[in-house]
Tab-separated table of C-alpha atoms in Angstrom:
chain	number	residue	atom	x	y	z
A	46	SER	CA	-0.028	-0.053	0.007
A	47	ALA	CA	0.934	3.640	-0.028
A	48	VAL	CA	0.988	6.471	2.515
A	49	ILE	CA	-1.116	9.308	1.170
A	50	SER	CA	-1.255	12.774	2.699
A	51	GLN	CA	-3.477	15.695	1.847
A	52	LYS	CA	-3.131	19.425	2.593
A	53	PRO	CA	-4.969	21.149	4.014
A	54	SER	CA	-6.880	18.712	6.156
A	55	ARG	CA	-9.717	21.199	6.398
A	56	ASP	CA	-10.531	24.783	5.476
A	57	ILE	CA	-13.248	27.349	5.669
A	58	CYS	CA	-13.448	29.582	2.627
A	59	GLN	CA	-15.557	32.450	1.391
A	60	ARG	CA	-17.644	32.107	-1.698
A	61	GLY	CA	-16.043	33.234	-4.927
A	62	THR	CA	-12.563	32.291	-3.827
A	63	SER	CA	-10.490	29.231	-4.860
A	64	LEU	CA	-8.728	26.539	-2.900
A	65	THR	CA	-5.981	24.212	-4.004
A	66	ILE	CA	-5.701	20.843	-2.331
A	67	GLN	CA	-2.474	18.905	-2.464
A	68	CYS	CA	-2.030	15.127	-2.487
A	69	GLN	CA	1.370	13.615	-1.824
A	70	VAL	CA	2.222	9.907	-1.987
A	71	ASP	CA	5.310	8.339	-0.398
A	72	SER	CA	6.010	6.189	-3.480
A	73	GLN	CA	5.495	6.387	-7.216
A	74	VAL	CA	2.064	5.356	-8.293
A	75	THR	CA	0.535	4.729	-11.661
A	76	MET	CA	-2.909	6.265	-11.166
A	77	MET	CA	-4.196	9.140	-9.070
A	78	PHE	CA	-7.833	10.079	-8.676
A	79	TRP	CA	-9.873	12.838	-7.060
A	80	TYR	CA	-13.284	12.171	-5.419
A	81	ARG	CA	-15.866	14.386	-3.772
A	82	GLN	CA	-18.098	13.385	-0.866
A	83	GLN	CA	-20.970	15.791	-0.238
A	84	PRO	CA	-22.462	15.902	3.212
A	85	GLY	CA	-24.309	12.665	4.037
A	86	GLN	CA	-23.558	11.274	0.574
A	87	SER	CA	-21.371	8.616	-0.928
A	88	LEU	CA	-18.180	9.209	-2.885
A	89	THR	CA	-18.240	10.522	-6.446
A	90	LEU	CA	-15.325	10.414	-8.810
A	91	ILE	CA	-14.349	13.851	-10.090
A	92	ALA	CA	-11.439	12.970	-12.397
A	93	THR	CA	-8.402	10.889	-13.076
A	94	ALA	CA	-5.209	12.906	-12.779
A	95	ASN	CA	-2.853	12.055	-15.648
A	96	GLN	CA	0.798	12.719	-15.480
A	97	GLY	CA	1.967	15.050	-18.108
A	98	SER	CA	-1.370	15.539	-19.727
A	99	GLU	CA	-4.889	16.921	-18.989
A	100	ALA	CA	-6.975	15.143	-16.416
A	101	THR	CA	-9.892	12.944	-17.493
A	102	TYR	CA	-13.095	14.317	-16.029
A	103	GLU	CA	-16.291	12.436	-15.165
A	104	SER	CA	-19.658	13.536	-16.395
A	105	GLY	CA	-20.776	16.619	-14.512
A	106	PHE	CA	-17.302	17.868	-13.684
A	107	VAL	CA	-15.350	20.351	-15.832
A	108	ILE	CA	-11.742	21.566	-15.908
A	109	ASP	CA	-12.654	25.224	-15.341
A	110	LYS	CA	-14.267	24.413	-12.044
A	111	PHE	CA	-11.862	21.689	-10.925
A	112	PRO	CA	-8.463	22.168	-12.510
A	113	ILE	CA	-6.030	19.351	-11.744
A	114	SER	CA	-2.301	19.063	-12.042
A	115	ARG	CA	-0.074	16.052	-11.814
A	116	PRO	CA	3.526	17.052	-12.439
A	117	ASN	CA	5.050	13.755	-11.344
A	118	LEU	CA	4.270	10.243	-10.164
A	119	THR	CA	3.915	11.150	-6.456
A	120	PHE	CA	2.031	14.456	-6.437
A	121	SER	CA	-1.237	15.979	-7.636
A	122	THR	CA	-3.369	19.051	-6.927
A	123	LEU	CA	-7.015	19.731	-7.226
A	124	THR	CA	-8.302	23.306	-7.302
A	125	VAL	CA	-11.892	24.105	-6.441
A	126	SER	CA	-12.543	27.411	-8.303
A	127	ASN	CA	-15.019	30.181	-7.654
A	128	MET	CA	-16.438	28.347	-4.744
A	129	SER	CA	-20.083	28.379	-3.645
A	130	PRO	CA	-21.617	26.777	-0.506
A	131	GLU	CA	-22.614	23.812	-2.747
A	132	ASP	CA	-18.935	22.975	-2.991
A	133	SER	CA	-18.805	22.233	0.743
A	134	SER	CA	-17.614	18.592	0.768
A	135	ILE	CA	-14.835	16.248	1.613
A	136	TYR	CA	-12.350	15.990	-1.198
A	137	LEU	CA	-10.375	12.807	-1.385
A	138	CYS	CA	-7.315	11.709	-3.294
A	139	SER	CA	-6.830	8.088	-4.134
A	140	VAL	CA	-4.105	6.088	-5.858
A	141	GLU	CA	-3.433	2.819	-7.589
A	142	MET	CA	0.103	1.486	-7.434
A	143	THR	CA	0.141	-0.353	-10.769
A	144	ARG	CA	-1.998	-1.126	-13.739
A	145	ASN	CA	-2.019	-4.860	-12.771
A	146	PHE	CA	-5.340	-6.650	-12.855
A	147	PRO	CA	-6.837	-6.473	-10.366
A	148	ASP	CA	-5.344	-3.606	-8.541
A	149	THR	CA	-6.447	-1.860	-5.333
A	150	GLN	CA	-7.149	1.831	-4.749
A	151	TYR	CA	-5.961	3.534	-1.591
A	152	PHE	CA	-7.354	6.675	-0.225
A	153	GLY	CA	-5.973	9.741	1.489
A	154	PRO	CA	-7.469	11.165	4.668
A	155	GLY	CA	-9.487	13.764	2.841
A	156	THR	CA	-9.815	17.545	2.893
A	157	ARG	CA	-12.946	18.912	4.519
A	158	LEU	CA	-14.006	22.098	2.786
A	159	THR	CA	-16.675	24.456	4.090
A	160	VAL	CA	-17.750	27.383	1.928
A	161	LEU	CA	-19.570	30.246	3.570
B	11	ASP	CA	-25.362	3.090	-11.003
B	12	ALA	CA	-23.972	0.907	-8.227
B	13	LYS	CA	-24.141	-2.803	-9.069
B	14	THR	CA	-24.689	-3.889	-5.474
B	15	THR	CA	-27.431	-3.917	-2.874
B	16	GLN	CA	-26.619	-3.659	0.846
B	17	PRO	CA	-28.726	-3.116	3.958
B	18	THR	CA	-28.802	0.439	5.048
B	19	SER	CA	-27.750	-0.292	8.589
B	20	MET	CA	-26.815	-3.079	11.048
B	21	ASP	CA	-25.908	-3.430	14.613
B	22	CYS	CA	-23.507	-5.978	16.112
B	23	ALA	CA	-22.450	-6.602	19.716
B	24	GLU	CA	-18.875	-6.008	20.565
B	25	GLY	CA	-16.830	-9.252	20.459
B	26	ARG	CA	-19.253	-11.025	18.136
B	27	ALA	CA	-18.790	-11.718	14.471
B	28	ALA	CA	-20.225	-9.030	12.151
B	29	ASN	CA	-21.631	-10.481	8.992
B	30	LEU	CA	-22.334	-7.868	6.302
B	31	PRO	CA	-24.262	-9.106	3.258
B	32	CYS	CA	-24.066	-7.807	-0.291
B	33	ASN	CA	-26.183	-8.723	-3.309
B	34	HIS	CA	-24.630	-8.435	-6.733
B	35	SER	CA	-26.944	-10.560	-8.854
B	36	THR	CA	-25.825	-9.030	-12.177
B	37	ILE	CA	-22.103	-9.655	-11.647
B	38	SER	CA	-20.270	-10.903	-14.668
B	39	GLY	CA	-17.577	-13.563	-14.728
B	40	ASN	CA	-14.589	-11.200	-14.698
B	41	GLU	CA	-15.854	-8.774	-12.081
B	42	TYR	CA	-14.312	-8.731	-8.617
B	43	VAL	CA	-15.998	-7.921	-5.343
B	44	TYR	CA	-14.241	-5.298	-3.290
B	45	TRP	CA	-15.006	-4.122	0.228
B	46	TYR	CA	-14.038	-0.791	1.712
B	47	ARG	CA	-15.045	0.943	4.900
B	48	GLN	CA	-15.138	4.543	5.878
B	49	ILE	CA	-14.798	5.503	9.586
B	50	HIS	CA	-16.606	8.819	10.282
B	51	SER	CA	-15.472	11.081	7.442
B	52	GLN	CA	-12.044	9.596	7.106
B	53	GLY	CA	-10.809	8.314	3.729
B	54	PRO	CA	-12.176	4.920	2.735
B	55	GLN	CA	-10.007	2.001	3.894
B	56	TYR	CA	-9.488	-1.049	1.679
B	57	ILE	CA	-10.512	-4.262	3.401
B	58	ILE	CA	-10.471	-7.177	0.982
B	59	HIS	CA	-11.422	-8.335	-2.527
B	60	GLY	CA	-12.199	-11.618	-4.210
B	61	LEU	CA	-13.375	-13.182	-7.516
B	62	LYS	CA	-14.947	-16.503	-6.609
B	63	ASN	CA	-12.928	-18.178	-3.903
B	64	ASN	CA	-13.279	-17.198	-0.294
B	65	GLU	CA	-10.606	-14.859	0.932
B	66	THR	CA	-9.213	-14.001	4.318
B	67	ASN	CA	-6.757	-11.474	5.531
B	68	GLU	CA	-5.824	-9.874	8.815
B	69	MET	CA	-8.909	-7.684	8.760
B	70	ALA	CA	-11.777	-9.862	7.565
B	71	SER	CA	-13.065	-12.844	5.602
B	72	LEU	CA	-14.946	-12.626	2.327
B	73	ILE	CA	-17.426	-15.366	1.480
B	74	ILE	CA	-18.702	-15.436	-2.076
B	75	THR	CA	-21.574	-17.749	-3.005
B	76	GLU	CA	-20.969	-20.341	-5.668
B	77	ASP	CA	-23.191	-18.557	-8.159
B	78	ARG	CA	-21.345	-15.269	-7.224
B	79	LYS	CA	-24.667	-13.391	-6.904
B	80	SER	CA	-24.002	-12.471	-3.283
B	81	SER	CA	-21.242	-12.275	-0.784
B	82	THR	CA	-20.681	-11.694	2.933
B	83	LEU	CA	-17.987	-9.776	4.662
B	84	ILE	CA	-17.155	-11.204	8.085
B	85	LEU	CA	-15.397	-9.285	10.848
B	86	PRO	CA	-14.659	-12.153	13.185
B	87	HIS	CA	-14.490	-10.308	16.506
B	88	ALA	CA	-15.973	-6.827	16.142
B	89	THR	CA	-14.655	-3.983	18.233
B	90	LEU	CA	-15.990	-0.446	18.767
B	91	ARG	CA	-13.384	0.769	16.191
B	92	ASP	CA	-15.157	-1.281	13.486
B	93	THR	CA	-18.095	1.089	13.633
B	94	ALA	CA	-18.126	2.525	10.069
B	95	VAL	CA	-19.913	2.581	6.672
B	96	TYR	CA	-19.044	-0.555	4.756
B	97	TYR	CA	-19.087	-0.436	0.933
B	98	CYS	CA	-19.403	-3.464	-1.300
B	99	ILE	CA	-18.257	-2.716	-4.857
B	100	VAL	CA	-18.204	-4.793	-7.950
B	101	ARG	CA	-15.433	-3.885	-10.349
B	102	PHE	CA	-14.162	-5.173	-13.659
B	103	GLY	CA	-10.422	-4.771	-14.250
B	104	ASN	CA	-9.196	-1.338	-13.436
B	105	GLU	CA	-12.436	0.483	-14.163
B	106	LYS	CA	-13.379	3.266	-11.753
B	107	LEU	CA	-14.718	2.430	-8.308
B	108	THR	CA	-18.407	3.250	-8.012
B	109	PHE	CA	-19.493	3.689	-4.448
B	110	GLY	CA	-23.137	3.018	-3.404
B	111	THR	CA	-24.630	3.988	-0.153
B	112	GLY	CA	-23.107	1.172	1.799
B	113	THR	CA	-24.127	-0.357	5.216
B	114	ARG	CA	-23.704	1.651	8.333
B	115	LEU	CA	-22.414	-0.840	10.913
B	116	THR	CA	-22.693	0.072	14.574
B	117	ILE	CA	-20.825	-1.998	17.124
B	118	ILE	CA	-22.692	-1.978	20.469
B	119	PRO	CA	-20.735	-2.274	23.720
């Protein structure tokens, strides 16, 4: 498995501002993902962070709202742009070590975001 | 859409075995069954996965029926720290994980 850290662990932000969440892994991983968990809900995949190229977004999520970077095999960022109270959620980074079948995804501790 | 059906909630007495059922009647031959749990707003924790044989690790056992249409996750000696939401997920290859609503397991002292 991998040790995954996220920064910040929580934040309270004003509407209209942006927040960048960092995800750091202690070893090189093949795949990195970003999920959102709205209050009382299950997890929803936002996008797959691709190293060296644009992220692959799921239906309902767009790059302008959730720009993602992945400069190397151990680090990724997710920005939540022009925030509104509806963006209040837990944002989670997850990784897969390889592309072997089947592989296992491991999750970071999450970033709890509250937008006022 | 999630491919699994789980009870919304369950209780289990501390020290007893917790048996969490999952129905996946439309599972195909190459799809694996994965279990994760999420302890109060922490990141989901991987527990175990299997294809058709029963599996056991240090956390739990996974029993898959012969027709693979259902499975049971067994926590052999539940403790208060096992209180969490447990997610049963059917997954083919490396496709994305799709989380349903899971089972909220409460361990009762």
